[in-house]
Coordinates of C-alpha atoms in Angstrom, one line a residue:
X1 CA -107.9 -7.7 -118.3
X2 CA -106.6 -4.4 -119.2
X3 CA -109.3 -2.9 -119.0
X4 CA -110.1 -3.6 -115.9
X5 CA -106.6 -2.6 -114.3
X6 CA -106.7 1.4 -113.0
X7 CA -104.3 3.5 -114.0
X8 CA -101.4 5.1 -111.9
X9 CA -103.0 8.3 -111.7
X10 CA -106.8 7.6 -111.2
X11 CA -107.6 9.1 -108.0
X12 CA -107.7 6.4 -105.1
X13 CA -111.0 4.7 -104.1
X14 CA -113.3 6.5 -101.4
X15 CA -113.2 3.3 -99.5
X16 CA -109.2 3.0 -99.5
X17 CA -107.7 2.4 -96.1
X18 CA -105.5 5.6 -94.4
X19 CA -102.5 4.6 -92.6
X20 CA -104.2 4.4 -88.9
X21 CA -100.4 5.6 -87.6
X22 CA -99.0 8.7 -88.7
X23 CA -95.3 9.2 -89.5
X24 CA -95.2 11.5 -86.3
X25 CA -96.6 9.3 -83.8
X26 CA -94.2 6.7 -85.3
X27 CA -91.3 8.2 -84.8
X28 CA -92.1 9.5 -81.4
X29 CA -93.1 5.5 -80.4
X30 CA -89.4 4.8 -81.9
X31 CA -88.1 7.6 -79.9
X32 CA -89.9 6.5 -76.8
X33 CA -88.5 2.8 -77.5
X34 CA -85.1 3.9 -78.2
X35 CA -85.0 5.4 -74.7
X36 CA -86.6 3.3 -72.8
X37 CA -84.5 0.6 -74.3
X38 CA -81.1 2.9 -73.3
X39 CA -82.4 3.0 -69.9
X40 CA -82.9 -0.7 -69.5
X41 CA -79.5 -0.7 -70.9
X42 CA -78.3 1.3 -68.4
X43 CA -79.9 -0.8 -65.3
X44 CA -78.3 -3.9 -66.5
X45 CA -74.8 -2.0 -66.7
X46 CA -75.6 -1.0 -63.4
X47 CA -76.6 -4.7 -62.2
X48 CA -73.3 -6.0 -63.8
X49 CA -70.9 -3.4 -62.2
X50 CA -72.6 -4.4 -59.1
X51 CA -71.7 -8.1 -59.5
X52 CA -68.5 -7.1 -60.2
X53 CA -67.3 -4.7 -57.4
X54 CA -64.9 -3.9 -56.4
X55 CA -63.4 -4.3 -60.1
X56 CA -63.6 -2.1 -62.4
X57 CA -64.6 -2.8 -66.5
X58 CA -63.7 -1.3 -69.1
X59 CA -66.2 0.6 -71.7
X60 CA -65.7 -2.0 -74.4
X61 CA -65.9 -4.9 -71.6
X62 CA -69.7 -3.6 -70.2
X63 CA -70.5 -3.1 -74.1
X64 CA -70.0 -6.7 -74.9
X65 CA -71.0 -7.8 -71.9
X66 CA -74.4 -5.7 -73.0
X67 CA -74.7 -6.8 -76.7
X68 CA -76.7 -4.2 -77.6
X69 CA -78.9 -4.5 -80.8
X70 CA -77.8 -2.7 -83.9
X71 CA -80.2 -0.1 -83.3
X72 CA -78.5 1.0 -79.9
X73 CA -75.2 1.0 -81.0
X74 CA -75.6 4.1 -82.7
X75 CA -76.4 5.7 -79.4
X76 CA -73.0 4.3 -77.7
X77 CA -71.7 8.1 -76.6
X78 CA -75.5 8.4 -74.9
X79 CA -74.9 5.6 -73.3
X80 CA -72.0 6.5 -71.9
X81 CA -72.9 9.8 -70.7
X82 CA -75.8 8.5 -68.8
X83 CA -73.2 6.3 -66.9
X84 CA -71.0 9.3 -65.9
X85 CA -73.4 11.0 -64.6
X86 CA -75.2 8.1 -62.9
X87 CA -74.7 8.2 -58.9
X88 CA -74.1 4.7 -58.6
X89 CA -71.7 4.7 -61.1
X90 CA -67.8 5.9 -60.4
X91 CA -65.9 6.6 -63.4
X92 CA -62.2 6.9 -64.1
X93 CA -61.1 8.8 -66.8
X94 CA -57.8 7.3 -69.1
X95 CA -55.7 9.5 -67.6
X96 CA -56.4 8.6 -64.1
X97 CA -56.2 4.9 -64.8
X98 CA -53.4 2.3 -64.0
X99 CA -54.5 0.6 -67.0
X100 CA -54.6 3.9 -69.6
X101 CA -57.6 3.2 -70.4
X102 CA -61.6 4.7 -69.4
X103 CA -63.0 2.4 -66.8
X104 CA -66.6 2.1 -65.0
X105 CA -66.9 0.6 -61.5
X106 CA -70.0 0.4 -58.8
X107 CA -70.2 3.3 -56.5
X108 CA -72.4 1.3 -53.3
X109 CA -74.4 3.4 -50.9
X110 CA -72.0 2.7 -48.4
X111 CA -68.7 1.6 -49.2
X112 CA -68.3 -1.2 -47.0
X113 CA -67.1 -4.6 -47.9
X114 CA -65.8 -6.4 -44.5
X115 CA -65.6 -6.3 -40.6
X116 CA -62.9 -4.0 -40.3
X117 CA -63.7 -1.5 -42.7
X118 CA -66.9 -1.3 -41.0
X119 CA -66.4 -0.7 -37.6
X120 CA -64.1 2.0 -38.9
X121 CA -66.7 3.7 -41.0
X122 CA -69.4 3.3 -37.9
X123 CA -66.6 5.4 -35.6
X124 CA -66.5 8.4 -38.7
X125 CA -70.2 9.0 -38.7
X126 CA -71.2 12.5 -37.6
X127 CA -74.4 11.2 -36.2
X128 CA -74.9 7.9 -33.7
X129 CA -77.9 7.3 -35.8
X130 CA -77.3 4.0 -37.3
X131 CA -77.4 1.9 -40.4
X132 CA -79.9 -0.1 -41.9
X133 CA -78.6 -3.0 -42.9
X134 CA -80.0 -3.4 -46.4
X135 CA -77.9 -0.6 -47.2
X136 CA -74.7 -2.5 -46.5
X137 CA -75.2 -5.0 -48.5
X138 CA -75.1 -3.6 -51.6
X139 CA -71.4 -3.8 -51.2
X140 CA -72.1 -6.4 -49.0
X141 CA -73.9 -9.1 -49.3
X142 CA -72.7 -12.1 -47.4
X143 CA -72.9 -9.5 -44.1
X144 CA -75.1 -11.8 -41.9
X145 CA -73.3 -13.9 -40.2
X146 CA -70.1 -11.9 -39.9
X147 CA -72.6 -8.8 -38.2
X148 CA -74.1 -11.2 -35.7
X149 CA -70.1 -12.5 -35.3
X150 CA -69.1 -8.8 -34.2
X151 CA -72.5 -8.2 -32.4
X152 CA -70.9 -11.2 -30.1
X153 CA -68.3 -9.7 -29.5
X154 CA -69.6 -6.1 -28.8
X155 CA -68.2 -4.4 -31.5
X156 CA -71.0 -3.3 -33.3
X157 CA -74.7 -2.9 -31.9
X158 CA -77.9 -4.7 -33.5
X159 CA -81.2 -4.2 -33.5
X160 CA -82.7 -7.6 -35.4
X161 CA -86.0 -7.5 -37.3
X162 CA -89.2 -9.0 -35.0
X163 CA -90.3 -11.7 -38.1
X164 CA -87.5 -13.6 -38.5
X165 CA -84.5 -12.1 -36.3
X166 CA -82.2 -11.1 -38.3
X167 CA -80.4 -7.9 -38.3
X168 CA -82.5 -4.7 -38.9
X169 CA -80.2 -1.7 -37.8
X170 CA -75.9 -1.6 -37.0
X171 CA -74.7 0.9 -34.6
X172 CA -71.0 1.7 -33.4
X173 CA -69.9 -0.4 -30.1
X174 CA -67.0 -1.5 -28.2
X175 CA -66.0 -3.9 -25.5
X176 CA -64.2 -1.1 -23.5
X177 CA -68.3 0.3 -23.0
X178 CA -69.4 -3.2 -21.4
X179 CA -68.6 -3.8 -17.7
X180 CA -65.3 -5.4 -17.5
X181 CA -66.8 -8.3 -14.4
X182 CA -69.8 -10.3 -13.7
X183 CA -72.6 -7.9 -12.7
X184 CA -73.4 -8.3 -9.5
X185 CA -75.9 -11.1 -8.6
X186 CA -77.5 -8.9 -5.8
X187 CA -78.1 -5.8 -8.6
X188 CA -79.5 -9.2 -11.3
X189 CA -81.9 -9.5 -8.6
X190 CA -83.3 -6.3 -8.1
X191 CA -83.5 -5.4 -12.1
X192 CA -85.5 -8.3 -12.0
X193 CA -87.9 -7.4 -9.4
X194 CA -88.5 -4.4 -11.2
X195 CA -92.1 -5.0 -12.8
X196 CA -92.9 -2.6 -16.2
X197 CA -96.7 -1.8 -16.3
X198 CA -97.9 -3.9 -19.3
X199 CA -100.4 -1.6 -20.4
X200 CA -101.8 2.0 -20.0
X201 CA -104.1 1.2 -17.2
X202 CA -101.5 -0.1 -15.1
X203 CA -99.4 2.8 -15.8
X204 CA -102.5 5.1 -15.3
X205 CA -102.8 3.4 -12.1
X206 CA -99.1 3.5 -10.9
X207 CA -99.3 7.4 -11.6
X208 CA -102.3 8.2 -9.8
X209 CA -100.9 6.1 -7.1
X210 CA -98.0 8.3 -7.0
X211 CA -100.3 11.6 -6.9
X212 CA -99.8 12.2 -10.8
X213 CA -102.3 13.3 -13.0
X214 CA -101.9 11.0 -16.4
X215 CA -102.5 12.6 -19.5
X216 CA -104.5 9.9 -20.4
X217 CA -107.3 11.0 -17.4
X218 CA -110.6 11.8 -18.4
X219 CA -111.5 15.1 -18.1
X220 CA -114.7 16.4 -15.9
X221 CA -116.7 18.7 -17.6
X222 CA -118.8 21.4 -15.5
X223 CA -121.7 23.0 -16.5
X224 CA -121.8 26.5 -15.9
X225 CA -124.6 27.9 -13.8
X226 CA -126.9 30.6 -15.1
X227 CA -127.4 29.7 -18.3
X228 CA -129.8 30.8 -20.9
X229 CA -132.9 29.8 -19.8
X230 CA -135.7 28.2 -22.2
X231 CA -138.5 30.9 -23.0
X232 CA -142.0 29.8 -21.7
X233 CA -144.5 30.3 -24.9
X234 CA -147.7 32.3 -24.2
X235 CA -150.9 31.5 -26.1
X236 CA -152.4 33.9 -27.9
X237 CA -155.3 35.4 -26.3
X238 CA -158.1 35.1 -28.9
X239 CA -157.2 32.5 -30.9
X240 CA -159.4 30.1 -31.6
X241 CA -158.8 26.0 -30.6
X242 CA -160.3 23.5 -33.0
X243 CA -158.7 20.6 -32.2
X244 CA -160.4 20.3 -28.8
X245 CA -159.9 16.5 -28.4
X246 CA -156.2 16.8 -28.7
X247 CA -156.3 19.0 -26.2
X248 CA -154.0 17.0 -23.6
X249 CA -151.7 15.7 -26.5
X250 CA -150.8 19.3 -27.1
X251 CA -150.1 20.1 -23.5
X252 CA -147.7 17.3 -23.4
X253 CA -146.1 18.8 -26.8
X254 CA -146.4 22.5 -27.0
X255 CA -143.7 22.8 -30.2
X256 CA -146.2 20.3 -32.3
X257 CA -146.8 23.0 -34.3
X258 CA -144.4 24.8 -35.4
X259 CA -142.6 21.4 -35.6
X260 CA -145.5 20.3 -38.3
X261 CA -144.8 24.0 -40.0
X262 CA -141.4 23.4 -40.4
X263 CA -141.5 19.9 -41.9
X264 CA -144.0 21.4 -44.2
X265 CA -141.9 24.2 -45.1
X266 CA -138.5 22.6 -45.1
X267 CA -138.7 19.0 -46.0
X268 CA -139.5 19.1 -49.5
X269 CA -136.1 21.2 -49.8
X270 CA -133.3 18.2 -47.7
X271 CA -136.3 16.0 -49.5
X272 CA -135.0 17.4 -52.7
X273 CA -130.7 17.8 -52.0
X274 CA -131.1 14.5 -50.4
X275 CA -132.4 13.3 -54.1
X276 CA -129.7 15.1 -55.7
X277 CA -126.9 13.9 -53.8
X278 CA -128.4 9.9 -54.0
X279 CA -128.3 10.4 -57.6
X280 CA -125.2 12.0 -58.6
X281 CA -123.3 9.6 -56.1
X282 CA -124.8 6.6 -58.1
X283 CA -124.2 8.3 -61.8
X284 CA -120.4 8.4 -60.2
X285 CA -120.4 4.8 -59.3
X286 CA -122.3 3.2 -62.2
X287 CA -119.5 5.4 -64.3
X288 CA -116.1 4.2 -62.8
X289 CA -117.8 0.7 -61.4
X290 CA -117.3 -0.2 -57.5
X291 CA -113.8 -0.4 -55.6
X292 CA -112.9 -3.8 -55.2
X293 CA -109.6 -4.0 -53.8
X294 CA -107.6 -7.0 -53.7
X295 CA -104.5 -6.5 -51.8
X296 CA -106.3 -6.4 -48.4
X297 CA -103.6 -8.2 -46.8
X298 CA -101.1 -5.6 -46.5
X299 CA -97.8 -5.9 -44.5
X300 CA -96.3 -3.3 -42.1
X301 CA -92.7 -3.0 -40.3
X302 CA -92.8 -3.5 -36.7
X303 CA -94.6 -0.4 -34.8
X304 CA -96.0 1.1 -38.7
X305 CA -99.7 1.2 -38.6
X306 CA -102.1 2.4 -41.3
X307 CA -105.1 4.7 -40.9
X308 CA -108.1 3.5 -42.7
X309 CA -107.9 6.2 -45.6
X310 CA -104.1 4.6 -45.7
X311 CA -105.0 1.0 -45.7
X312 CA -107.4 1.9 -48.3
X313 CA -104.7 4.2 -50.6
X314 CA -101.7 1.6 -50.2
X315 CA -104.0 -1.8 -51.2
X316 CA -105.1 0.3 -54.2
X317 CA -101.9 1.0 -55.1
X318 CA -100.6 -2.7 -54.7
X319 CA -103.4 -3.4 -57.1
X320 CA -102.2 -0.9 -59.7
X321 CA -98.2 -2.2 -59.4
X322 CA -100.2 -5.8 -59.8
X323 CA -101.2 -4.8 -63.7
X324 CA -105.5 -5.0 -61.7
X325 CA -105.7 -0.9 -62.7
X326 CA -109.7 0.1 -62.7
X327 CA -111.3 3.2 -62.8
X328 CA -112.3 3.0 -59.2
X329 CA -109.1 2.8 -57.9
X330 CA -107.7 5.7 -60.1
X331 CA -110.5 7.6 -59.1
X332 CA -108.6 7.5 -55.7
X333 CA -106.1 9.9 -57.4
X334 CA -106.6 13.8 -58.0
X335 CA -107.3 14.8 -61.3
X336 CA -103.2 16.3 -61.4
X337 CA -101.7 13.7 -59.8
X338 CA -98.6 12.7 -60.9
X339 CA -96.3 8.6 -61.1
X340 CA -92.8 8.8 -61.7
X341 CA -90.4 5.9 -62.0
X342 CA -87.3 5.6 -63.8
X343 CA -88.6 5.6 -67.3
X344 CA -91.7 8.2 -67.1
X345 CA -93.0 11.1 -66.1
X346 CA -96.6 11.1 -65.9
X347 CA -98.6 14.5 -65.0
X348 CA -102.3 14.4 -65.3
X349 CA -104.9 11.6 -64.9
X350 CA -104.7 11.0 -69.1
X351 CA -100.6 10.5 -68.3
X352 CA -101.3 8.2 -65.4
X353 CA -103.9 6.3 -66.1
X354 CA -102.6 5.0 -69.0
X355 CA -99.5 4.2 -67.5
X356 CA -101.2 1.8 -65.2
X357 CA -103.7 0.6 -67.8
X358 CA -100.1 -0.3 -69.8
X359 CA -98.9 -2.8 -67.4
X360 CA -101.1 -5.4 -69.1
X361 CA -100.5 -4.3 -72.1
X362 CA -97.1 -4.6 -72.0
X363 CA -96.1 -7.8 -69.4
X364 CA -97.8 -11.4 -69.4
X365 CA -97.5 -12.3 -66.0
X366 CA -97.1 -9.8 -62.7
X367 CA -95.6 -11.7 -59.4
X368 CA -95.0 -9.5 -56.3
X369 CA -93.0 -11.5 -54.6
X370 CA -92.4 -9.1 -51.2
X371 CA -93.6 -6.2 -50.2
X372 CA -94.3 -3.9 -46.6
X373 CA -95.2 -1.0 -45.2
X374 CA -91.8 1.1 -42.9
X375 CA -93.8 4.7 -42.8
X376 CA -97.2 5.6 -42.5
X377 CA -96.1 9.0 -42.1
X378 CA -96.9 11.4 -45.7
X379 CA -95.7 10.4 -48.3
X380 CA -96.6 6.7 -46.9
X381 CA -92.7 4.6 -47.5
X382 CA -93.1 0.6 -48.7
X383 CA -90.3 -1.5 -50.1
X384 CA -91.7 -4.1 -52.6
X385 CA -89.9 -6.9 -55.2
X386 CA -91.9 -7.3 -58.1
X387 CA -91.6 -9.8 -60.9
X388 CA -92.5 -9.0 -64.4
X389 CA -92.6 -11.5 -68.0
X390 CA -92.2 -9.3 -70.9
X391 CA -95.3 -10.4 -72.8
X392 CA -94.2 -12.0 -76.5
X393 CA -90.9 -12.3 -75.6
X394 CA -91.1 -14.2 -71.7
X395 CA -87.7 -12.6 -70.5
X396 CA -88.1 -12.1 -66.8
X397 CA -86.7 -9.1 -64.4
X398 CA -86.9 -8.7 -61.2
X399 CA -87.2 -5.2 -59.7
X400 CA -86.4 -4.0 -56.0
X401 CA -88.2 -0.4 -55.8
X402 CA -88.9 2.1 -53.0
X403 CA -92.5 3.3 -53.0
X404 CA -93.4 6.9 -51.9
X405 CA -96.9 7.4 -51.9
X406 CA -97.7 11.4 -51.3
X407 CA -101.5 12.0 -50.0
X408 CA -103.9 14.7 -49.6
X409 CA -106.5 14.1 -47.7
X410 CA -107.7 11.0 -48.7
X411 CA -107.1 11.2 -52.2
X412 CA -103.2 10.2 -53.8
X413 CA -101.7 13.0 -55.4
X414 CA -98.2 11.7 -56.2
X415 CA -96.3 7.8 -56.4
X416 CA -92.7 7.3 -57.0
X417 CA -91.4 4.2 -57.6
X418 CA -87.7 4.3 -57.1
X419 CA -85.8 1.1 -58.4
X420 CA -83.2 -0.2 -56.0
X421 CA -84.1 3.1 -54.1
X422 CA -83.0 5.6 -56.5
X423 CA -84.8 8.0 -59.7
X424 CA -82.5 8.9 -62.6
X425 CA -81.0 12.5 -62.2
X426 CA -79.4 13.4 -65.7
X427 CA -81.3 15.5 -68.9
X428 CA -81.2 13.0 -71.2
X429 CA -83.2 10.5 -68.8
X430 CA -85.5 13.1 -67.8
X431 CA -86.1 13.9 -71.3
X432 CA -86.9 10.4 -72.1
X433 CA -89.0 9.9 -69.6
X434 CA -91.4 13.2 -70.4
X435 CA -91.2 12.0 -74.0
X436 CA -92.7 8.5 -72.7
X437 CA -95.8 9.8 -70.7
X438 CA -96.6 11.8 -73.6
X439 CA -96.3 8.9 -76.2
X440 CA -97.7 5.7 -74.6
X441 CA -101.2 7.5 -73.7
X442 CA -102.0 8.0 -77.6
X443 CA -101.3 3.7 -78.2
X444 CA -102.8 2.6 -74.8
X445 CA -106.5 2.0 -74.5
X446 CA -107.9 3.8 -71.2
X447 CA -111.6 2.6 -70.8
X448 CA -114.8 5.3 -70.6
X449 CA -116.8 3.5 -68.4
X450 CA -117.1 0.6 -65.9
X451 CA -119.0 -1.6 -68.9
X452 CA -115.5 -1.4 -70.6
X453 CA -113.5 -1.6 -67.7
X454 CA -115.3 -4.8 -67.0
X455 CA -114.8 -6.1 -70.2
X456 CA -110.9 -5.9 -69.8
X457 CA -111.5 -8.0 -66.7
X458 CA -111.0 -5.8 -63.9

């Protein structure tokens, strides 16, 4: 038996195994875990402060309230940091504090938590603009009924949402701006009398009516006398005629022949770039496969609509944010495009592509639960909730994000998703998220073709 044991310094077998990770891509992958585990870390301090506003928690409160592996203690001070400089985040430092101690609270978009503190904020805006409501109630959110309460009562204005009527937009009112009486039945009568044209012929017809020209008229277009006049072709004198029994066809078709020369000449060339194109359009398609979207169904706000490039761009990209990636749809991207959300920055089609290619890598089960369309302007705005199931481990999250969707033509060359409307702002975010686009394409699988593509089932 001894014999047949190797000893410790015989060189290793040919066939021997090599580690299929190196020790730098390892700890670049623990890297990349560590912060995108900080900044998930950071979103549920967030969510938590939110719960709790207007109260502010101590550092030691959110950090057992967060019971962070042992892994992430070690970055405690990193963690904190990221929470200063967070904009939804206010901080107050020990010395500030009635309690002597550091303390975090939630910093809403607007600070607004009842009636009267918002028909006071609505008088101190520069601007008579208005304020969508989803904004108010992050500090808010039990504002419906008390909104359509004040609406009563004119002190605040509403515009309500077409779906479902509920309130859309708050502007500044006041009952000293509404007639103090009755109006007057007589005037009643006459607004109502007062017809609107219901479409653009009717208005077309009211204007031309009046002895206005609409800008909708069709213009008459004149031909302008003495214009370049067709030359009459002369035979040749001399020339001989062979084709006698055509004679009366030709007469009837003088350019025959010079048509026939030209096809001659000419055709085998648009014969050949006809060919060309034909074929190189086909070796594109059989390579990426055919785009087969599946969020055709796409909602818009009231008064949003989508171009057909657009409708084509945002059902694409409803696909991707459904973990159903393919290279058809990414061919829809420029080769530099870029995706950015809270944990990555990816530049480059090898960045982004495997972001997307990721999702179902990473979660089980994809559930978009709401999403629509408010701009169709460039980049293209959507608001979308989105469920995800951690594969492995089946925690849920739920994730409220603002899409941008910047285009060029009709190709995408930037998306941002913005989580509860907002991208992180500090280094040490930023850094993790370059360090992540750069990591997760070396352990994600992007397929070459449309064979493999197929084979992952999309």
């Amino acid at each position: 038996m001894a014999s047949l044991m190797r000893p410790s310094s015989t060189t290793p077998a040919i066939g021997t195994p090599k580690p299929s990770i190196t020790p730098a891509a390892t700890a670049a992958l623990q890297a990349s875990r560590t912060g995108s585990e900080l900044l998930s870390q950071i979103h549920y301090a967030e969510k938590y402060l939110k719960e709790k506003f207007p109260t502010a928690i101590t550092f030691d409160a959110l950090l057992d309230y967060l019971s962070l592996p042992q892994d992430l203690l070690a970055h405690k001070a990193t963690l904190k940091k990221a929470l200063v400089a967070n904009s939804h985040v206010a901080y107050t430092s020990a010395s500030e504090s009635a309690s002597g101690r550091e303390t975090f609270s939630y910093k809403p978009t607007h600070p607004v938590t009842n009636a009267s503190e918002l028909k006071q904020y609505l008088t101190r805006q520069p601007t008579a603009a208005g304020i969508p409501v989803k904004d108010l109630r992050d500090a808010w959110p039990t504002l419906q009924v008390p909104l359509l309460r004040l609406s009563a009562q004119h002190e605040v204005l509403l515009t309500l949402n077409k779906k479902d009527n509920t309130p859309r937009t708050v502007y500044a009112d006041s009952p000293h701006l509404w007639p103090p009486k009755p109006i007057d039945e007589r005037f009643v009568e006459f607004w109502g009398k007062c017809k609107v044209p219901a479409n653009e012929t009717e208005v077309r017809s009211v204007l031309e009516e009046a002895g206005i020209v609409p800008t909708s008229a069709v213009k008459e277009v004149r031909k302008i006398l003495g214009g370049k006049k067709e030359k009459r072709r002369v035979q040749r004198q001399g020339a001989r005629t062979t084709n006698t029994h055509m004679a009366g066809i030709l007469k009837q078709a003088p350019h025959t022949h010079s048509l026939s020369n030209f096809v001659t000449s000419k055709a085998p060339r648009f014969i050949n770039s006809t060919r060309i194109n034909q074929q190189n359009s086909f070796r594109m398609s059989s390579s990426v496969g055919e785009l087969k979207l599946e969020s055709t169904d796409i909602k818009t706000a009231t008064g949003v609509e989508l171009s057909k490039e657009q409708h084509t761009l945002v059902a694409s990209v409803l696909d991707l944010f459904a973990g159903r990636p393919s290279l058809a749809k990414l061919q829809l991207w420029t080769d530099d495009a870029e995706f950015h959300d809270p944990i990555t920055i990816a530049q480059g089609r090898k960045q982004f592509e495997a972001q997307w290619y990721g999702l179902q890598t990473a979660f089980s089960a994809i559930e978009r639960k709401h999403h629509e369309v408010t701009s169709s302007g460039n980049p293209i705005e959507m608001d979308m909730t989105t469920l995800y199931k951690v594969k492995g481990l089946g925690k849920e999250t739920t994730i409220e994000s603002k899409i941008l969707i910047h285009t060029k033509g009709d190709k995408i060359v930037k998306v941002e998703d913005k989580w509860d409307g907002k991208m992180p702002d500090s280094g040490i975010a930023n850094a993790f998220r370059h360090l992540n686009s750069v990591t997760v394409p070396k352990f994600v699988s992007v397929p070459k073709n449309a064979e493999e593509d197929a084979k992952k089932g999309n």
